Short mmCIF file of C-alpha atoms in Angstrom, two decimals:
data_model
loop_
_atom_site.label_atom_id
_atom_site.label_comp_id
_atom_site.label_asym_id
_atom_site.label_seq_id
_atom_site.Cartn_x
_atom_site.Cartn_y
_atom_site.Cartn_z
CA MET A 3 13.02 -4.05 -3.22
CA ALA A 4 14.54 -1.07 -3.01
CA PHE A 5 13.89 2.10 -5.28
CA GLU A 6 10.98 -0.27 -6.55
CA GLY A 7 8.68 2.89 -6.38
CA LEU A 8 11.32 5.52 -7.76
CA THR A 9 11.85 3.01 -10.51
CA GLU A 10 7.92 2.45 -11.85
CA LYS A 11 8.21 6.18 -11.69
CA LEU A 12 11.26 7.23 -13.80
CA ASN A 13 10.61 4.75 -16.35
CA ALA A 14 7.13 6.07 -16.89
CA ALA A 15 8.70 9.23 -17.37
CA PHE A 16 11.32 7.98 -19.22
CA LYS A 17 8.53 6.24 -21.36
CA ARG A 18 6.88 8.98 -22.12
CA LEU A 19 10.17 10.93 -23.70
CA ARG A 20 10.65 8.00 -25.90
CA GLY A 21 7.45 8.34 -27.66
CA LYS A 22 8.31 11.77 -28.71
CA GLY A 23 10.93 10.98 -30.87
CA ARG A 24 12.70 14.67 -31.06
CA LEU A 25 12.22 16.43 -27.77
CA THR A 26 11.56 20.19 -27.33
CA GLU A 27 13.09 22.08 -23.76
CA SER A 28 9.44 22.17 -22.82
CA ASP A 29 9.52 18.20 -22.94
CA VAL A 30 12.42 18.10 -20.66
CA ARG A 31 11.20 20.28 -18.29
CA GLU A 32 7.95 18.50 -17.90
CA ALA A 33 9.98 15.00 -17.47
CA MET A 34 12.09 16.78 -14.82
CA ARG A 35 8.93 17.56 -12.73
CA GLU A 36 7.89 14.16 -12.72
CA VAL A 37 11.05 13.19 -12.04
CA ARG A 38 11.27 15.82 -9.33
CA LEU A 39 7.72 13.98 -7.67
CA ALA A 40 9.34 10.73 -8.07
CA LEU A 41 12.38 11.63 -5.96
CA LEU A 42 10.20 13.33 -3.27
CA GLU A 43 7.77 10.64 -2.91
CA ALA A 44 11.17 7.99 -3.05
CA ASP A 45 12.16 10.04 0.46
CA VAL A 46 14.99 12.41 -1.13
CA GLY A 47 15.49 15.58 0.59
CA TYR A 48 14.33 18.82 -0.75
CA LYS A 49 17.29 20.28 -1.20
CA VAL A 50 19.35 17.31 -3.19
CA VAL A 51 15.92 17.02 -5.28
CA LYS A 52 16.31 20.31 -5.95
CA ASP A 53 19.95 20.94 -6.85
CA PHE A 54 19.92 17.65 -8.87
CA ILE A 55 16.75 18.70 -11.05
CA ALA A 56 19.03 21.62 -11.54
CA ALA A 57 22.11 19.87 -12.95
CA VAL A 58 20.11 17.28 -15.00
CA THR A 59 17.97 20.39 -16.49
CA GLU A 60 20.97 22.32 -17.00
CA ARG A 61 23.15 19.62 -19.27
CA ALA A 62 19.76 18.03 -20.95
CA VAL A 63 18.20 21.28 -22.32
CA GLY A 64 21.46 21.67 -24.19
CA SER A 65 21.46 21.77 -28.02
CA ASP A 66 23.72 18.48 -27.95
CA VAL A 67 20.92 16.61 -26.38
CA LEU A 68 17.93 18.39 -28.05
CA ASP A 69 20.01 17.82 -31.58
CA SER A 70 20.96 14.45 -31.19
CA LEU A 71 19.18 11.47 -33.36
CA THR A 72 18.25 9.59 -30.01
CA PRO A 73 17.57 12.19 -27.47
CA ALA A 74 15.75 10.61 -24.86
CA GLN A 75 18.73 8.22 -24.27
CA GLN A 76 20.71 10.86 -24.08
CA VAL A 77 18.58 12.39 -21.22
CA ILE A 78 18.69 8.99 -19.40
CA LYS A 79 22.17 8.80 -19.65
CA ILE A 80 22.49 12.41 -18.01
CA VAL A 81 20.19 11.30 -15.39
CA ASN A 82 21.93 7.84 -14.89
CA GLU A 83 25.44 10.07 -14.41
CA GLU A 84 23.62 12.66 -12.36
CA LEU A 85 22.14 9.68 -10.12
CA THR A 86 26.14 8.58 -9.71
CA ASN A 87 27.68 11.48 -9.10
CA LEU A 88 24.90 12.58 -6.10
CA MET A 89 25.76 8.70 -4.37
CA GLY A 90 29.42 9.46 -4.39
CA GLY A 91 30.76 8.54 -8.20
CA ALA A 92 32.44 5.55 -7.33
CA ASN A 93 32.62 2.83 -4.55
CA ALA A 94 35.10 4.32 -1.38
CA LYS A 95 36.74 1.55 -0.10
CA LEU A 96 37.96 1.29 3.62
CA SER A 97 41.65 2.77 4.75
CA MET A 98 43.91 -0.17 5.67
CA ALA A 99 46.70 0.70 8.26
CA ASN A 100 50.05 0.46 6.90
CA ASN A 101 51.51 -0.86 10.31
CA GLY A 102 49.47 -2.92 12.84
CA PRO A 103 45.97 -4.11 12.76
CA THR A 104 43.43 -1.76 11.17
CA VAL A 105 41.11 -0.65 13.55
CA VAL A 106 37.26 0.31 12.73
CA MET A 107 35.19 1.52 14.86
CA MET A 108 31.46 1.03 14.08
CA VAL A 109 29.21 3.48 15.51
CA GLY A 110 25.33 4.52 15.43
CA LEU A 111 21.76 4.72 17.22
CA GLN A 112 20.13 1.31 18.55
CA GLY A 113 18.21 0.02 16.03
CA ALA A 114 20.07 0.26 13.39
CA GLY A 115 21.51 -3.03 13.54
CA LYS A 116 25.22 -1.89 14.29
CA THR A 117 25.95 -5.38 16.29
CA THR A 118 24.74 -7.65 13.57
CA THR A 119 26.37 -5.18 10.90
CA THR A 120 29.94 -5.48 12.71
CA ALA A 121 29.92 -9.26 12.50
CA LYS A 122 28.35 -9.15 8.52
CA LEU A 123 31.45 -6.61 7.70
CA ALA A 124 33.97 -8.55 9.39
CA GLY A 125 33.00 -11.65 7.92
CA LEU A 126 32.94 -9.76 4.46
CA MET A 127 36.45 -8.62 5.09
CA ARG A 128 37.56 -12.52 6.00
CA ARG A 129 35.76 -13.80 2.57
CA GLN A 130 36.77 -11.59 -0.16
CA TYR A 131 40.31 -10.07 0.96
CA THR A 132 41.09 -13.10 3.52
CA LYS A 133 41.65 -10.55 6.66
CA ARG A 134 41.83 -11.75 10.00
CA PRO A 135 39.46 -9.88 11.65
CA LEU A 136 38.60 -9.52 15.92
CA LEU A 137 35.09 -8.55 17.14
CA ALA A 138 35.19 -6.22 19.84
CA ALA A 139 32.48 -5.88 22.41
CA CYS A 140 32.55 -2.14 23.68
CA ASP A 141 28.50 -1.64 23.98
CA VAL A 142 28.55 -2.22 27.59
CA TYR A 143 25.40 -0.46 28.50
CA ARG A 144 22.47 -2.06 26.35
CA PRO A 145 21.35 -5.75 27.68
CA ALA A 146 22.96 -8.45 25.97
CA ALA A 147 24.89 -6.63 23.48
CA ILE A 148 28.11 -8.94 24.26
CA GLU A 149 26.19 -11.70 23.98
CA GLN A 150 24.40 -10.70 20.70
CA LEU A 151 27.84 -10.48 19.23
CA LYS A 152 29.35 -13.23 20.96
CA VAL A 153 26.24 -15.20 19.27
CA VAL A 154 26.80 -13.77 15.89
CA GLY A 155 30.51 -13.95 16.31
CA GLY A 156 30.37 -17.80 17.01
CA GLN A 157 28.02 -18.00 14.15
CA MET A 158 30.68 -16.58 11.58
CA GLU A 159 33.19 -18.44 13.57
CA LEU A 160 35.11 -14.97 14.38
CA PRO A 161 36.83 -14.13 17.25
CA VAL A 162 35.19 -12.04 20.45
CA PHE A 163 37.18 -9.77 22.71
CA GLU A 164 35.52 -8.75 25.61
CA GLN A 165 35.85 -7.55 28.96
CA GLY A 166 32.43 -7.74 30.47
CA GLN A 167 30.65 -4.40 32.08
CA GLY A 168 34.30 -1.92 31.88
CA ASP A 169 35.07 1.06 30.72
CA PRO A 170 34.37 0.94 26.95
CA VAL A 171 37.45 3.15 26.14
CA ALA A 172 39.86 0.57 27.85
CA ILE A 173 38.10 -2.45 25.93
CA ALA A 174 38.73 -0.76 22.72
CA GLU A 175 42.78 -0.43 24.07
CA ASN A 176 43.24 -3.60 25.19
CA ALA A 177 41.22 -5.44 22.13
CA ILE A 178 43.50 -3.70 19.97
CA ARG A 179 46.65 -4.83 22.09
CA HIS A 180 45.15 -8.31 21.93
CA ALA A 181 45.00 -8.40 18.24
CA ARG A 182 48.33 -7.46 17.93
CA ASP A 183 49.35 -10.19 20.08
CA TYR A 184 47.35 -12.95 18.18
CA GLY A 185 47.89 -12.09 14.79
CA SER A 186 44.32 -10.15 13.84
CA ASP A 187 44.81 -7.67 11.33
CA MET A 188 41.66 -5.61 11.63
CA VAL A 189 39.62 -5.08 14.94
CA PHE A 190 35.61 -3.96 14.64
CA LEU A 191 35.03 -2.01 17.71
CA ASP A 192 31.18 -2.67 18.02
CA THR A 193 30.57 0.66 20.09
CA ALA A 194 27.15 1.57 22.54
CA GLY A 195 24.57 3.48 20.66
CA ARG A 196 21.49 5.86 22.15
CA LEU A 197 17.67 5.73 21.07
CA HIS A 198 18.93 9.60 19.89
CA VAL A 199 21.90 11.75 19.73
CA ASP A 200 23.16 12.78 22.90
CA ASP A 201 26.24 14.61 24.36
CA ASN A 202 26.91 11.60 26.72
CA LEU A 203 27.16 9.40 23.82
CA MET A 204 29.30 11.35 21.68
CA ASP A 205 31.85 12.52 24.57
CA GLU A 206 32.43 8.62 24.93
CA LEU A 207 32.68 7.96 21.10
CA LYS A 208 34.71 11.33 21.41
CA ARG A 209 37.28 9.60 23.51
CA MET A 210 37.66 6.18 22.13
CA LYS A 211 38.39 7.90 18.85
CA ALA A 212 41.34 9.83 20.64
CA ALA A 213 42.67 6.95 22.33
CA VAL A 214 42.52 4.25 19.94
CA ARG A 215 42.81 6.84 16.59
CA PRO A 216 40.61 4.76 14.30
CA ASN A 217 41.61 4.03 10.53
CA GLU A 218 37.80 3.94 9.86
CA ILE A 219 34.90 5.46 11.95
CA LEU A 220 31.62 4.04 10.22
CA LEU A 221 28.09 5.11 10.97
CA VAL A 222 25.53 2.87 10.53
CA VAL A 223 22.07 3.56 10.23
CA ASP A 224 18.76 2.04 9.48
CA ALA A 225 17.78 2.89 5.91
CA MET A 226 14.01 2.40 6.25
CA THR A 227 14.10 5.54 8.76
CA GLY A 228 14.50 7.57 5.53
CA GLN A 229 15.44 11.20 6.38
CA ASP A 230 15.73 10.40 9.90
CA ALA A 231 18.85 8.21 8.90
CA VAL A 232 20.15 11.51 6.71
CA ASN A 233 19.55 13.54 10.34
CA ALA A 234 21.62 10.86 12.24
CA ALA A 235 24.40 10.92 9.78
CA SER A 236 24.70 14.56 9.65
CA ALA A 237 24.76 14.64 13.60
CA PHE A 238 27.42 12.00 14.07
CA ASN A 239 29.43 13.42 11.54
CA GLU A 240 29.36 17.16 13.02
CA ALA A 241 30.03 15.56 16.01
CA LEU A 242 32.46 12.90 15.85
CA GLY A 243 33.64 13.05 12.23
CA ILE A 244 33.05 9.88 10.36
CA ASP A 245 34.59 8.64 7.51
CA GLY A 246 31.52 6.48 5.58
CA VAL A 247 28.13 5.00 6.05
CA ILE A 248 26.72 1.57 6.16
CA LEU A 249 23.14 1.72 5.01
CA THR A 250 21.24 -1.41 6.37
CA LYS A 251 17.77 -2.88 5.98
CA LEU A 252 17.94 -1.60 2.57
CA ASP A 253 16.09 -4.53 0.77
CA GLY A 254 13.35 -3.39 3.15
CA ASP A 255 13.10 0.05 1.86
CA ALA A 256 11.00 0.31 -1.27
CA ARG A 257 11.57 4.14 -1.52
CA GLY A 258 15.70 4.57 -1.14
CA GLY A 259 15.57 8.05 -0.10
CA ALA A 260 18.49 7.44 2.39
CA ALA A 261 20.76 6.52 -0.22
CA LEU A 262 19.99 9.12 -2.69
CA SER A 263 20.61 11.97 0.19
CA ILE A 264 23.40 10.80 2.57
CA ARG A 265 26.39 11.74 0.45
CA ALA A 266 24.84 15.30 -0.52
CA ALA A 267 23.97 15.97 3.23
CA THR A 268 27.18 14.66 4.96
CA GLY A 269 30.08 14.53 2.45
CA LYS A 270 30.97 11.19 3.50
CA PRO A 271 30.57 8.01 1.01
CA ILE A 272 27.78 5.01 1.53
CA LYS A 273 30.76 2.30 1.54
CA PHE A 274 28.50 -0.54 2.48
CA VAL A 275 24.99 -1.52 2.29
CA GLY A 276 22.94 -4.72 4.10
CA THR A 277 20.76 -6.47 1.58
CA GLY A 278 19.01 -8.93 3.93
CA GLU A 279 18.94 -10.70 7.42
CA LYS A 280 21.24 -13.31 6.91
CA LEU A 281 25.26 -12.57 8.04
CA ASP A 282 26.46 -13.01 4.64
CA MET A 283 24.08 -10.29 3.19
CA ILE A 284 26.30 -7.31 2.88
CA GLU A 285 28.07 -5.57 -0.12
CA PRO A 286 30.48 -2.53 -1.21
CA PHE A 287 28.03 0.14 -2.18
CA HIS A 288 28.64 0.88 -5.94
CA PRO A 289 27.01 4.35 -6.79
CA ASP A 290 27.23 3.47 -10.71
CA ARG A 291 25.63 0.26 -10.49
CA MET A 292 23.06 1.47 -7.96
CA ALA A 293 22.32 4.28 -10.55
CA SER A 294 21.81 1.66 -13.35
CA ARG A 295 19.11 -0.30 -10.91
CA ILE A 296 17.23 2.72 -10.27
CA LEU A 297 16.64 3.08 -13.86
CA GLY A 298 15.93 -0.25 -14.85
CA MET A 299 18.57 -1.25 -16.21
CA GLY A 300 20.21 -4.02 -14.07
CA ASP A 301 23.50 -4.54 -12.13
CA MET A 302 25.07 -7.25 -14.11
CA LEU A 303 28.16 -6.65 -12.61
CA SER A 304 27.31 -7.51 -9.12
CA PHE A 305 25.42 -10.52 -10.65
CA ILE A 306 28.66 -12.12 -12.28
CA GLU A 307 30.31 -11.33 -8.81
CA LYS A 308 27.67 -13.08 -6.64
CA ALA A 309 27.96 -15.91 -9.66
CA GLN A 310 31.89 -16.07 -9.57
CA ALA A 311 31.46 -16.24 -5.64
CA THR A 312 29.14 -19.26 -5.35
CA TYR A 313 30.52 -20.91 -8.52
CA ASP A 314 33.32 -24.03 -8.23
CA GLU A 315 35.25 -23.51 -11.48
CA LYS A 316 36.00 -27.16 -11.50
CA GLN A 317 32.48 -28.15 -11.49
CA ALA A 318 31.68 -25.60 -13.32
CA ALA A 319 33.88 -26.68 -16.37
CA LYS A 320 32.97 -30.25 -15.82
CA LEU A 321 29.30 -29.44 -16.32
CA GLU A 322 30.07 -27.51 -19.37
CA GLU A 323 31.57 -30.45 -21.04
CA LYS A 324 28.45 -32.93 -20.05
CA LEU A 325 26.07 -29.97 -21.18
CA LYS A 326 28.12 -30.03 -24.85
CA LYS A 327 27.36 -33.74 -24.89
CA ASN A 328 23.85 -33.28 -23.81
CA ARG A 329 24.42 -35.35 -20.70
CA PHE A 330 22.67 -33.01 -18.18
CA THR A 331 21.77 -35.32 -15.06
CA LEU A 332 19.60 -35.26 -11.89
CA GLN A 333 23.37 -35.19 -9.88
CA ASP A 334 23.50 -32.35 -11.64
CA TYR A 335 20.56 -30.75 -11.15
CA TYR A 336 20.93 -31.17 -7.76
CA GLU A 337 24.28 -29.59 -7.82
CA GLN A 338 22.57 -26.74 -9.73
CA LEU A 339 20.43 -26.21 -7.05
CA GLN A 340 23.05 -26.15 -4.43
CA GLN A 341 24.65 -23.23 -6.08
CA LEU A 342 21.64 -21.28 -7.17
CA ARG A 343 20.38 -21.35 -3.18
CA GLY A 344 23.99 -19.99 -2.50
CA MET A 345 23.49 -16.78 -4.56
CA GLY A 346 20.66 -15.76 -2.42
CA ASP A 347 17.07 -14.49 -2.72
CA LEU A 348 15.76 -14.34 -6.24
CA SER A 349 14.18 -11.01 -5.68
CA GLN A 350 17.41 -9.54 -4.65
CA LEU A 351 18.89 -11.05 -7.63
CA ALA A 352 15.57 -9.33 -10.08
CA GLY A 353 17.22 -5.72 -9.42
CA MET A 354 20.36 -6.89 -10.85
CA MET A 355 18.42 -7.99 -13.76
CA PRO A 356 18.00 -5.61 -16.88
CA GLY A 357 14.37 -4.84 -18.24
CA ASN A 358 11.45 -7.43 -18.81
CA LEU A 359 14.15 -10.37 -17.06
CA GLY A 360 14.31 -8.24 -13.39
CA ARG A 361 10.30 -7.95 -13.47
CA GLN A 362 9.90 -11.26 -14.10
CA LEU A 363 12.01 -12.50 -11.27
CA GLN A 364 10.83 -9.50 -8.81
CA GLY A 365 8.89 -10.74 -5.71
CA ALA A 366 9.84 -14.39 -6.74
CA GLN A 367 11.82 -16.15 -4.25
CA ILE A 368 13.47 -19.70 -3.65
CA ASP A 369 10.80 -21.86 -1.57
CA GLU A 370 12.71 -23.19 0.82
CA LYS A 371 10.54 -25.92 1.25
CA GLN A 372 10.00 -27.04 -2.46
CA MET A 373 13.66 -27.17 -2.30
CA ALA A 374 14.21 -29.25 0.46
CA HIS A 375 11.50 -31.76 -0.88
CA THR A 376 13.42 -31.94 -4.42
CA GLU A 377 16.82 -32.23 -2.82
CA ALA A 378 15.58 -35.27 -0.62
CA ILE A 379 13.77 -37.01 -3.56
CA ILE A 380 17.51 -36.60 -5.34
CA LEU A 381 19.54 -38.03 -2.49
CA SER A 382 17.01 -40.86 -2.06
CA MET A 383 17.95 -42.20 -5.52
CA THR A 384 21.12 -44.14 -6.10
CA PRO A 385 23.80 -43.04 -7.73
CA LEU A 386 22.83 -44.95 -10.88
CA GLU A 387 19.69 -43.91 -10.92
CA ARG A 388 20.69 -40.04 -10.79
CA GLU A 389 22.87 -40.73 -13.76
CA ASN A 390 20.19 -41.95 -16.13
CA PRO A 391 16.76 -41.25 -14.58
CA GLN A 392 15.26 -42.88 -17.43
CA ILE A 393 15.76 -46.55 -15.66
CA LEU A 394 12.99 -45.43 -12.78
CA ASN A 395 10.24 -47.52 -12.77
CA ALA A 396 7.11 -48.02 -10.84
CA SER A 397 8.99 -49.79 -7.96
CA ARG A 398 12.32 -47.57 -7.64
CA LYS A 399 9.85 -44.66 -7.53
CA LYS A 400 7.70 -45.87 -4.74
CA ARG A 401 11.50 -46.87 -2.84
CA ILE A 402 12.44 -43.33 -3.58
CA ALA A 403 9.12 -41.68 -1.86
CA ALA A 404 9.36 -44.13 0.84
CA GLY A 405 12.71 -43.13 1.59
CA CYS A 406 12.49 -39.54 1.39
CA GLY A 407 9.19 -39.43 2.93
CA LEU A 408 7.08 -38.01 0.38
CA GLU A 409 4.38 -39.42 -2.11
CA VAL A 410 5.18 -41.11 -5.75
CA VAL A 411 3.14 -37.84 -7.30
CA ASP A 412 6.05 -35.78 -5.64
CA VAL A 413 8.83 -38.12 -7.34
CA ASN A 414 6.85 -37.93 -10.59
CA ARG A 415 6.50 -34.25 -10.68
CA LEU A 416 10.00 -33.89 -10.03
CA LEU A 417 11.17 -36.60 -13.19
CA LYS A 418 8.85 -34.08 -15.26
CA GLN A 419 10.34 -30.70 -14.33
CA PHE A 420 13.87 -32.34 -14.88
CA GLU A 421 12.61 -33.28 -18.67
CA THR A 422 11.32 -29.94 -19.24
CA MET A 423 14.70 -28.74 -17.84
CA GLN A 424 16.42 -30.76 -20.34
CA GLN A 425 14.42 -29.78 -23.38
CA MET A 426 15.35 -26.15 -22.20
CA ILE A 427 19.08 -27.20 -22.41
CA LYS A 428 19.02 -28.55 -25.86
CA GLN A 429 17.71 -25.40 -27.26
CA MET A 430 20.40 -23.23 -25.06
CA THR A 431 22.97 -21.59 -26.70
CA GLY A 432 24.10 -19.10 -23.74
CA GLY A 433 25.82 -19.77 -20.72
CA ARG A 434 24.16 -22.18 -17.70
CA MET A 435 22.78 -19.82 -15.09
CA PRO A 436 20.07 -18.58 -17.24
CA GLY A 437 18.96 -22.13 -17.82
CA MET A 438 18.60 -22.80 -14.44
CA LEU A 439 16.75 -19.70 -13.62
CA GLY A 440 14.46 -21.03 -16.44
CA GLY A 441 13.90 -24.10 -14.95
CA LEU A 442 13.03 -22.84 -11.96
CA THR A 443 10.60 -20.32 -13.08
CA HIS A 444 8.84 -23.14 -14.96
CA GLY A 445 8.84 -25.82 -12.11
CA ARG A 446 8.11 -25.67 -8.65
CA GLY A 447 11.02 -24.02 -7.25
CA LEU A 448 9.82 -20.58 -6.84
CA ARG A 449 7.23 -18.60 -5.01
CA ARG A 450 5.73 -15.06 -5.54
CA LYS A 451 5.32 -13.20 -2.75
CA LYS A 452 1.94 -11.43 -2.23
CA ARG A 453 2.20 -7.55 -2.70
CA LYS A 454 1.01 -5.75 0.37
#
């Protein structure tokens, strides 16, 4: 999980502050030394760390903090605010064209995931903003780049414009004309990358920028490369003038230094982050929410947004009514499993949960094999059996096991898990999702990743 090591070290430093009650200036400075080391170990740039610590310390040693009844909380609040400012303050949105299609020029070095990210971002624009995007294959140098864009575009049912190994600038211009003619309101230009920043790459990108005048130039960088990502962002910004950054593979970088350094180094905001390999795993970057995650406070707004995007309102209302009447059935259980699967890997959701709840889920993921078994067992039942599992006698269980290719012991295990779930629901006073998460953590729906 991103920032895992940083979060642990910051929480340790703040725990010592909380244990002191009233604070002195030396207490604050000692805590800031620990914060400084934690940031440097997270691969945050030295100058960024130096300026950050100076800003926090200046505010934290003031009388308003040290004389406060809750000085430790005040220090944490200041760190939270300064982290948010460091990463840009607020979510930076894409600039949209007033007339004609919005042109987004995607640039970056090879290996950062630019082609896949282009398709991911176009898919996000269609899902959340009902846009009609067109993907344009302008990388005519890398072997199979055009084919890769066509494959990911096909998987997401997005149209792809390509003209083979021609002039990339002409292809970009033709793609925009095609978009106007066929009703696409966004064009994403997947441009060529290199293994390093060079003059030929920049000259081509400058020609393309001059020809198509894009509304946005987004740089795709790999978060796992740390300060190299920051250096690449600085080089592209100086040569081309980017409008924003997309960080890929943020889920695979436990340090997260690039996310904390890029805004300070380039003055350009991180606009989106890639959170996994699946084509829907991209989301807008919210500095305040990320700061909250880094400090172990969770990110319930993002969790709620994910739940709302996954949940069917009519189905949720129907389930709520059944829960009130204590009529939670195996059919409901099956539908809840489907909803939870749609929310993604639980190890990612763990970062959105505050405190102990996040730590309990950290390292957990949905066991696809076990979930498939659960679904197969339920789907092998008749509608009557799903609604009334108490009628499942030995012969019915034997038939169900044979129907899904499993053993009777697997059917019994599911039924036991379901009974536990029903008992938990009787005690529930809150919402639906915690019950499902609780049921899975008590059952066999989760497995834990082994720590390296």
